[in-house]
Amino acid sequence: MKASQIYSQRLITIALLAILFFVTIASQGKNLSMAQLAHLILAMGAFPLIFGAMVYFTPTLTRTAPPSGWICWLPFLAMATGFIVLIAISWEPMFVVVAAPLGILLSSVLLYWMGRQSRKSLGGPHPGLSWYKAAIIFLIFGLTTIFVAYLNPQWWQALRSVHQQLNLVGFLGLTAIGTLQVFLPTVARYHDPESGKRLEQHLKFVVIGSVFLAAGAADIAFCNEIGRMVWLIPLIAIIKSIWRQRRGIKNPSGAAVSLFGALFGFTGLIVLDGITNLHYLFCFFLFPLVSGALSHLLPLWKWPGHSIAKREAGQYFLARRGALRLLFFYIAGVISVWSREWGGGLAGLVVLFFAGELLWLLFVIKDAD
């Protein structure tokens, strides 16, 4: 079996485990604290998925060989680190001193590997790789911040807020928005000739904006407002680009609709200063992002190297209800304004239904032709 096929199988395993955690949240949400819910979704779901996606996309951005060897195990180590974080949140806070340094180590390893792949690149890497590197650096700062907060309880509240912004906007935001600028045209099948130039020019804005938002979380005057305005520069540019290409976007798949919804949801959260409200973040951004991305990628991972017809049939199966899923995620987010319990319950049901479709594709459908 080729290295790319082996890694594809591991990505499927990571995706299934992440979805399992999402399903756990849907079934046990009432019995979990907000901190436990957040870290189940982020530390044990999004964190390893993002690491897996970065390892998957980096060879494309650097025009190098598919991932092989030790780097393919990094997402699993990230998930194990997320489990230690959950232990720290749920039972023994002292485990922060294990989880944070381990997360910093794994992030540094991924950053080193990206740099090595970049040096192998013929003609230089795609500008999207710089967004990944910046995102990893923000994650390292975010983990360092929570480590320092644990050692200095008198600073806990302020540093915890800074940690949230660094992770949610700096790490998650940069990774997602950087990826979407390359991934969305592929999924929606339109041409975006400006994406590379835009990624190169706008990296400084998302970095500066994220730094100001982190400073604003520490209650430094006006930093939050400045950070949000700076972040809107690249977000508005992306939306304008999509609008200019609208005639080329014909009959977008449900996966594309979900990803468009994630982009617009993130933009709305930046405008309304709602990025650290986790109910809104999950419903308007993270769940549409993950469901849209997996709808497109999972068939590629299940049938690597097989006929295009197989993969497209699998993508159609997962994406056919993508627009409906997005609608219900948005409705769940709106309901959360009045009742987090009811909003979270609806989002959980949608996640459960999507998990069922993933399992059906992976274990029941043998031939997607």
Short mmCIF file of C-alpha atoms in Angstrom, two decimals:
data_model
loop_
_atom_site.label_atom_id
_atom_site.label_comp_id
_atom_site.label_asym_id
_atom_site.label_seq_id
_atom_site.Cartn_x
_atom_site.Cartn_y
_atom_site.Cartn_z
CA MET A 1 0.00 0.00 0.00
CA LYS A 2 1.32 3.46 -0.94
CA ALA A 3 2.25 6.01 1.72
CA SER A 4 -0.61 8.28 0.65
CA GLN A 5 -3.10 5.42 1.01
CA ILE A 6 -1.78 4.50 4.46
CA TYR A 7 -2.11 8.09 5.64
CA SER A 8 -5.60 8.32 4.14
CA GLN A 9 -6.66 5.35 6.26
CA ARG A 10 -5.23 7.04 9.36
CA LEU A 11 -7.09 10.24 8.53
CA ILE A 12 -10.33 8.25 8.36
CA THR A 13 -9.58 6.87 11.83
CA ILE A 14 -8.94 10.37 13.19
CA ALA A 15 -12.16 11.64 11.58
CA LEU A 16 -14.16 8.76 13.07
CA LEU A 17 -12.73 9.33 16.55
CA ALA A 18 -13.43 13.07 16.30
CA ILE A 19 -17.01 12.37 15.23
CA LEU A 20 -17.29 9.90 18.12
CA PHE A 21 -16.43 12.72 20.51
CA PHE A 22 -19.02 14.95 18.84
CA VAL A 23 -21.60 12.18 19.26
CA THR A 24 -20.61 11.81 22.91
CA ILE A 25 -21.31 15.51 23.35
CA ALA A 26 -24.70 15.11 21.67
CA SER A 27 -25.69 12.25 23.98
CA GLN A 28 -24.07 13.42 27.23
CA GLY A 29 -24.08 17.20 26.81
CA LYS A 30 -26.39 17.82 29.77
CA ASN A 31 -24.01 15.97 32.09
CA LEU A 32 -20.88 17.86 31.01
CA SER A 33 -19.64 21.28 32.04
CA MET A 34 -19.02 23.97 29.41
CA ALA A 35 -15.26 23.49 29.84
CA GLN A 36 -15.60 19.74 29.28
CA LEU A 37 -17.81 20.27 26.22
CA ALA A 38 -15.41 22.80 24.74
CA HIS A 39 -12.34 20.63 25.21
CA LEU A 40 -14.07 17.49 23.92
CA ILE A 41 -14.89 19.38 20.73
CA LEU A 42 -11.69 21.41 20.40
CA ALA A 43 -8.88 19.46 22.08
CA MET A 44 -10.05 15.95 21.15
CA GLY A 45 -11.91 16.79 17.94
CA ALA A 46 -10.74 19.91 16.12
CA PHE A 47 -7.09 19.86 17.33
CA PRO A 48 -6.18 16.41 15.89
CA LEU A 49 -8.32 16.98 12.79
CA ILE A 50 -6.46 20.22 12.06
CA PHE A 51 -3.09 18.54 12.60
CA GLY A 52 -4.19 15.75 10.26
CA ALA A 53 -5.36 18.24 7.63
CA MET A 54 -2.12 20.23 7.85
CA VAL A 55 -0.05 17.10 7.32
CA TYR A 56 -2.35 16.14 4.43
CA PHE A 57 -2.31 19.53 2.66
CA THR A 58 1.34 20.53 3.26
CA PRO A 59 2.74 18.28 0.48
CA THR A 60 0.27 19.90 -1.92
CA LEU A 61 1.35 23.38 -0.83
CA THR A 62 5.04 22.47 -1.16
CA ARG A 63 4.76 20.16 -4.19
CA THR A 64 6.55 17.39 -2.32
CA ALA A 65 5.90 13.66 -1.73
CA PRO A 66 2.87 12.53 0.32
CA PRO A 67 3.44 12.25 4.08
CA SER A 68 5.07 9.08 5.34
CA GLY A 69 6.85 7.79 8.42
CA TRP A 70 6.64 9.33 11.88
CA ILE A 71 4.77 12.49 10.88
CA CYS A 72 1.68 10.39 10.06
CA TRP A 73 1.27 9.58 13.77
CA LEU A 74 1.20 13.23 14.83
CA PRO A 75 -2.64 13.59 14.73
CA PHE A 76 -2.99 10.58 17.04
CA LEU A 77 -0.50 12.08 19.48
CA ALA A 78 -2.47 15.33 19.29
CA MET A 79 -5.65 13.42 20.19
CA ALA A 80 -3.86 11.75 23.11
CA THR A 81 -2.77 15.19 24.29
CA GLY A 82 -6.38 16.35 24.04
CA PHE A 83 -7.37 13.46 26.31
CA ILE A 84 -4.84 14.62 28.91
CA VAL A 85 -6.36 18.10 28.65
CA LEU A 86 -9.79 16.61 29.33
CA ILE A 87 -8.39 14.86 32.42
CA ALA A 88 -7.02 18.20 33.60
CA ILE A 89 -10.39 19.90 33.06
CA SER A 90 -12.50 17.11 34.57
CA TRP A 91 -10.49 15.63 37.42
CA GLU A 92 -6.97 16.83 38.13
CA PRO A 93 -5.87 20.35 37.07
CA MET A 94 -2.23 19.39 37.69
CA PHE A 95 -2.27 17.52 34.35
CA VAL A 96 -2.06 20.94 32.66
CA VAL A 97 1.67 20.80 33.35
CA VAL A 98 1.80 17.63 31.21
CA ALA A 99 -0.68 18.54 28.47
CA ALA A 100 0.55 22.07 27.69
CA PRO A 101 4.26 21.19 27.23
CA LEU A 102 3.29 18.09 25.23
CA GLY A 103 1.07 20.21 22.98
CA ILE A 104 3.90 22.72 22.54
CA LEU A 105 6.29 19.89 21.64
CA LEU A 106 3.91 18.41 19.03
CA SER A 107 3.25 21.86 17.56
CA SER A 108 6.98 22.54 17.33
CA VAL A 109 7.54 19.19 15.61
CA LEU A 110 4.83 19.99 13.05
CA LEU A 111 6.33 23.46 12.50
CA TYR A 112 9.79 21.91 11.97
CA TRP A 113 8.40 19.37 9.49
CA MET A 114 6.61 22.11 7.55
CA GLY A 115 9.86 24.06 7.36
CA ARG A 116 11.69 21.00 6.09
CA GLN A 117 9.03 20.36 3.43
CA SER A 118 9.19 24.04 2.48
CA ARG A 119 12.94 23.80 1.86
CA LYS A 120 12.35 20.81 -0.45
CA SER A 121 9.78 22.72 -2.50
CA LEU A 122 10.69 23.47 -6.09
CA GLY A 123 10.08 27.15 -6.79
CA GLY A 124 9.03 27.90 -3.22
CA PRO A 125 5.94 26.85 -1.26
CA HIS A 126 2.40 28.12 -1.78
CA PRO A 127 1.62 31.19 0.40
CA GLY A 128 -0.99 29.12 2.24
CA LEU A 129 1.83 27.31 4.07
CA SER A 130 2.77 30.57 5.82
CA TRP A 131 -0.77 30.74 7.24
CA TYR A 132 -0.34 27.23 8.65
CA LYS A 133 2.99 28.16 10.21
CA ALA A 134 1.52 31.32 11.74
CA ALA A 135 -1.43 29.32 13.11
CA ILE A 136 0.92 26.83 14.78
CA ILE A 137 2.91 29.68 16.34
CA PHE A 138 -0.32 31.12 17.79
CA LEU A 139 -1.16 27.68 19.18
CA ILE A 140 2.25 27.48 20.85
CA PHE A 141 1.68 30.90 22.43
CA GLY A 142 -1.83 29.86 23.49
CA LEU A 143 -0.57 26.71 25.21
CA THR A 144 2.27 28.62 26.84
CA THR A 145 -0.24 31.14 28.16
CA ILE A 146 -2.40 28.52 29.89
CA PHE A 147 0.72 26.87 31.32
CA VAL A 148 1.82 30.19 32.82
CA ALA A 149 -1.73 30.79 34.08
CA TYR A 150 -1.71 27.47 35.95
CA LEU A 151 1.59 28.34 37.63
CA ASN A 152 0.30 31.82 38.54
CA PRO A 153 -3.31 31.50 39.76
CA GLN A 154 -3.59 35.23 40.41
CA TRP A 155 -3.39 35.76 36.62
CA TRP A 156 -5.67 32.86 35.76
CA GLN A 157 -8.77 34.74 34.55
CA ALA A 158 -6.94 37.22 32.32
CA LEU A 159 -4.54 34.65 30.85
CA ARG A 160 -7.35 32.15 30.28
CA SER A 161 -9.13 34.75 28.14
CA VAL A 162 -5.92 35.42 26.21
CA HIS A 163 -5.48 31.66 25.75
CA GLN A 164 -9.00 31.44 24.28
CA GLN A 165 -8.37 34.17 21.73
CA LEU A 166 -4.97 32.80 20.70
CA ASN A 167 -6.43 29.33 20.16
CA LEU A 168 -9.80 30.20 18.64
CA VAL A 169 -8.82 33.11 16.40
CA GLY A 170 -5.05 32.70 16.05
CA PHE A 171 -4.92 28.94 15.59
CA LEU A 172 -8.37 27.80 14.49
CA GLY A 173 -9.23 30.98 12.58
CA LEU A 174 -5.96 31.25 10.63
CA THR A 175 -5.99 27.56 9.75
CA ALA A 176 -9.60 27.57 8.56
CA ILE A 177 -9.60 30.84 6.64
CA GLY A 178 -6.22 30.10 5.08
CA THR A 179 -7.38 26.65 3.96
CA LEU A 180 -10.78 27.84 2.71
CA GLN A 181 -9.18 30.24 0.23
CA VAL A 182 -7.60 27.28 -1.56
CA PHE A 183 -10.13 24.58 -0.68
CA LEU A 184 -13.39 26.41 -1.48
CA PRO A 185 -12.65 26.92 -5.20
CA THR A 186 -11.83 23.20 -5.45
CA VAL A 187 -15.02 22.07 -3.72
CA ALA A 188 -17.30 24.61 -5.44
CA ARG A 189 -15.50 24.17 -8.78
CA TYR A 190 -14.70 27.74 -9.61
CA HIS A 191 -11.46 29.50 -10.44
CA ASP A 192 -9.97 32.01 -8.01
CA PRO A 193 -6.80 33.39 -9.62
CA GLU A 194 -6.29 35.92 -6.81
CA SER A 195 -6.14 33.45 -3.91
CA GLY A 196 -2.34 33.08 -3.82
CA LYS A 197 -1.72 36.81 -3.98
CA ARG A 198 -4.41 37.44 -1.37
CA LEU A 199 -2.93 34.88 1.01
CA GLU A 200 0.48 36.49 0.66
CA GLN A 201 -0.76 40.05 1.16
CA HIS A 202 -3.26 39.43 3.96
CA LEU A 203 -1.25 37.25 6.32
CA LYS A 204 0.00 40.34 8.13
CA PHE A 205 -3.58 41.50 8.75
CA VAL A 206 -4.75 38.25 10.35
CA VAL A 207 -1.60 38.08 12.49
CA ILE A 208 -1.94 41.69 13.64
CA GLY A 209 -5.69 41.29 14.16
CA SER A 210 -5.21 38.13 16.24
CA VAL A 211 -2.55 39.81 18.39
CA PHE A 212 -4.86 42.76 19.07
CA LEU A 213 -7.75 40.44 19.92
CA ALA A 214 -5.53 38.58 22.39
CA ALA A 215 -4.51 41.90 23.92
CA GLY A 216 -8.16 42.91 24.07
CA ALA A 217 -8.89 39.71 25.99
CA ALA A 218 -6.45 41.00 28.61
CA ASP A 219 -8.63 44.12 28.91
CA ILE A 220 -6.24 46.48 27.10
CA ALA A 221 -8.41 49.37 25.89
CA PHE A 222 -9.62 49.41 22.27
CA CYS A 223 -7.53 46.39 21.25
CA ASN A 224 -10.57 44.17 20.74
CA GLU A 225 -12.21 46.67 18.38
CA ILE A 226 -8.96 47.22 16.44
CA GLY A 227 -8.36 43.47 16.13
CA ARG A 228 -11.83 42.83 14.76
CA MET A 229 -11.55 45.66 12.21
CA VAL A 230 -8.16 44.42 11.02
CA TRP A 231 -9.43 40.83 10.69
CA LEU A 232 -12.32 42.09 8.54
CA ILE A 233 -9.89 43.30 5.85
CA PRO A 234 -9.04 39.79 4.56
CA LEU A 235 -12.52 38.39 5.30
CA ILE A 236 -14.26 41.08 3.22
CA ALA A 237 -11.69 40.57 0.44
CA ILE A 238 -12.50 36.84 0.32
CA ILE A 239 -16.25 37.49 0.21
CA LYS A 240 -15.75 40.09 -2.56
CA SER A 241 -13.73 37.56 -4.53
CA ILE A 242 -16.51 34.98 -4.20
CA TRP A 243 -19.04 37.56 -5.34
CA ARG A 244 -16.93 38.36 -8.44
CA GLN A 245 -16.74 34.65 -9.27
CA ARG A 246 -20.45 34.01 -8.60
CA ARG A 247 -21.30 33.30 -12.24
CA GLY A 248 -18.76 30.49 -12.29
CA ILE A 249 -20.32 28.84 -9.22
CA LYS A 250 -23.08 26.72 -10.75
CA ASN A 251 -25.08 24.27 -8.66
CA PRO A 252 -22.64 24.17 -5.73
CA SER A 253 -22.58 20.93 -3.76
CA GLY A 254 -23.84 20.71 -0.21
CA ALA A 255 -20.21 20.55 0.91
CA ALA A 256 -19.51 23.88 -0.78
CA VAL A 257 -22.63 25.42 0.76
CA SER A 258 -21.49 24.27 4.22
CA LEU A 259 -18.04 25.78 3.68
CA PHE A 260 -19.51 29.07 2.41
CA GLY A 261 -21.70 29.04 5.53
CA ALA A 262 -18.65 28.51 7.76
CA LEU A 263 -16.88 31.47 6.13
CA PHE A 264 -19.89 33.77 6.51
CA GLY A 265 -20.47 32.50 10.05
CA PHE A 266 -16.90 33.28 11.08
CA THR A 267 -17.17 36.73 9.52
CA GLY A 268 -20.40 37.40 11.42
CA LEU A 269 -18.81 36.29 14.71
CA ILE A 270 -15.90 38.66 14.15
CA VAL A 271 -18.29 41.54 13.41
CA LEU A 272 -20.50 40.82 16.43
CA ASP A 273 -17.61 39.96 18.79
CA GLY A 274 -19.00 36.48 19.34
CA ILE A 275 -15.97 34.32 18.56
CA THR A 276 -15.38 33.28 22.18
CA ASN A 277 -19.03 32.35 22.72
CA LEU A 278 -18.52 28.64 22.12
CA HIS A 279 -22.16 27.83 21.35
CA TYR A 280 -22.12 30.38 18.52
CA LEU A 281 -18.64 29.33 17.38
CA PHE A 282 -19.68 25.69 17.06
CA CYS A 283 -23.05 26.30 15.37
CA PHE A 284 -22.13 29.12 12.98
CA PHE A 285 -18.56 28.09 12.15
CA LEU A 286 -16.96 24.88 13.40
CA PHE A 287 -19.71 22.34 12.71
CA PRO A 288 -20.44 23.65 9.17
CA LEU A 289 -16.69 23.74 8.52
CA VAL A 290 -16.02 20.17 9.67
CA SER A 291 -19.12 18.66 8.04
CA GLY A 292 -18.44 20.45 4.75
CA ALA A 293 -14.76 19.49 4.68
CA LEU A 294 -15.38 15.83 5.58
CA SER A 295 -18.17 15.58 2.99
CA HIS A 296 -15.61 16.36 0.32
CA LEU A 297 -12.49 14.72 1.77
CA LEU A 298 -13.69 11.46 3.29
CA PRO A 299 -14.51 9.82 -0.08
CA LEU A 300 -11.04 10.86 -1.31
CA TRP A 301 -9.52 9.17 1.73
CA LYS A 302 -11.66 6.03 1.40
CA TRP A 303 -10.95 5.55 -2.30
CA PRO A 304 -7.48 7.05 -2.92
CA GLY A 305 -6.29 6.31 -6.42
CA HIS A 306 -9.65 4.82 -7.49
CA SER A 307 -11.91 6.05 -10.24
CA ILE A 308 -13.20 9.59 -10.14
CA ALA A 309 -16.76 8.24 -10.41
CA LYS A 310 -16.40 6.39 -7.08
CA ARG A 311 -15.14 9.42 -5.23
CA GLU A 312 -17.72 11.76 -6.74
CA ALA A 313 -20.56 9.39 -5.86
CA GLY A 314 -19.30 9.26 -2.26
CA GLN A 315 -19.04 13.04 -2.14
CA TYR A 316 -22.57 13.39 -3.47
CA PHE A 317 -23.86 10.97 -0.81
CA LEU A 318 -22.34 12.99 2.05
CA ALA A 319 -22.99 16.43 0.59
CA ARG A 320 -26.56 16.02 -0.64
CA ARG A 321 -28.01 17.31 2.66
CA GLY A 322 -25.22 19.82 3.30
CA ALA A 323 -27.40 22.88 2.79
CA LEU A 324 -30.04 21.46 5.13
CA ARG A 325 -27.39 20.70 7.78
CA LEU A 326 -26.11 24.26 7.52
CA LEU A 327 -29.62 25.64 7.93
CA PHE A 328 -30.19 23.59 11.09
CA PHE A 329 -26.78 24.52 12.50
CA TYR A 330 -27.67 28.19 11.98
CA ILE A 331 -31.11 27.68 13.55
CA ALA A 332 -29.41 25.98 16.52
CA GLY A 333 -27.11 28.98 16.87
CA VAL A 334 -30.06 31.38 16.86
CA ILE A 335 -31.95 29.27 19.41
CA SER A 336 -28.85 29.35 21.63
CA VAL A 337 -29.41 33.08 22.08
CA TRP A 338 -32.42 32.19 24.23
CA SER A 339 -31.69 28.62 25.30
CA ARG A 340 -28.27 27.04 25.08
CA GLU A 341 -29.76 23.70 26.08
CA TRP A 342 -32.25 23.61 23.20
CA GLY A 343 -29.79 25.09 20.70
CA GLY A 344 -27.07 22.66 21.71
CA GLY A 345 -29.54 19.77 21.55
CA LEU A 346 -30.55 20.61 17.98
CA ALA A 347 -26.91 20.97 16.88
CA GLY A 348 -26.18 17.63 18.54
CA LEU A 349 -28.97 15.93 16.60
CA VAL A 350 -27.59 17.28 13.32
CA VAL A 351 -24.12 16.01 14.24
CA LEU A 352 -25.59 12.60 15.11
CA PHE A 353 -27.34 12.39 11.74
CA PHE A 354 -24.14 13.37 9.90
CA ALA A 355 -22.16 10.79 11.90
CA GLY A 356 -24.65 8.16 10.77
CA GLU A 357 -24.09 9.13 7.13
CA LEU A 358 -20.30 8.94 7.58
CA LEU A 359 -20.54 5.48 9.11
CA TRP A 360 -22.90 4.34 6.35
CA LEU A 361 -20.44 5.52 3.68
CA LEU A 362 -17.46 3.89 5.36
CA PHE A 363 -18.92 0.55 6.43
CA VAL A 364 -22.02 -0.15 4.36
CA ILE A 365 -21.33 1.30 0.93
CA LYS A 366 -18.78 -1.01 -0.65
CA ASP A 367 -18.81 0.40 -4.14
CA ALA A 368 -19.86 3.99 -4.81
CA ASP A 369 -20.12 3.54 -8.59
#
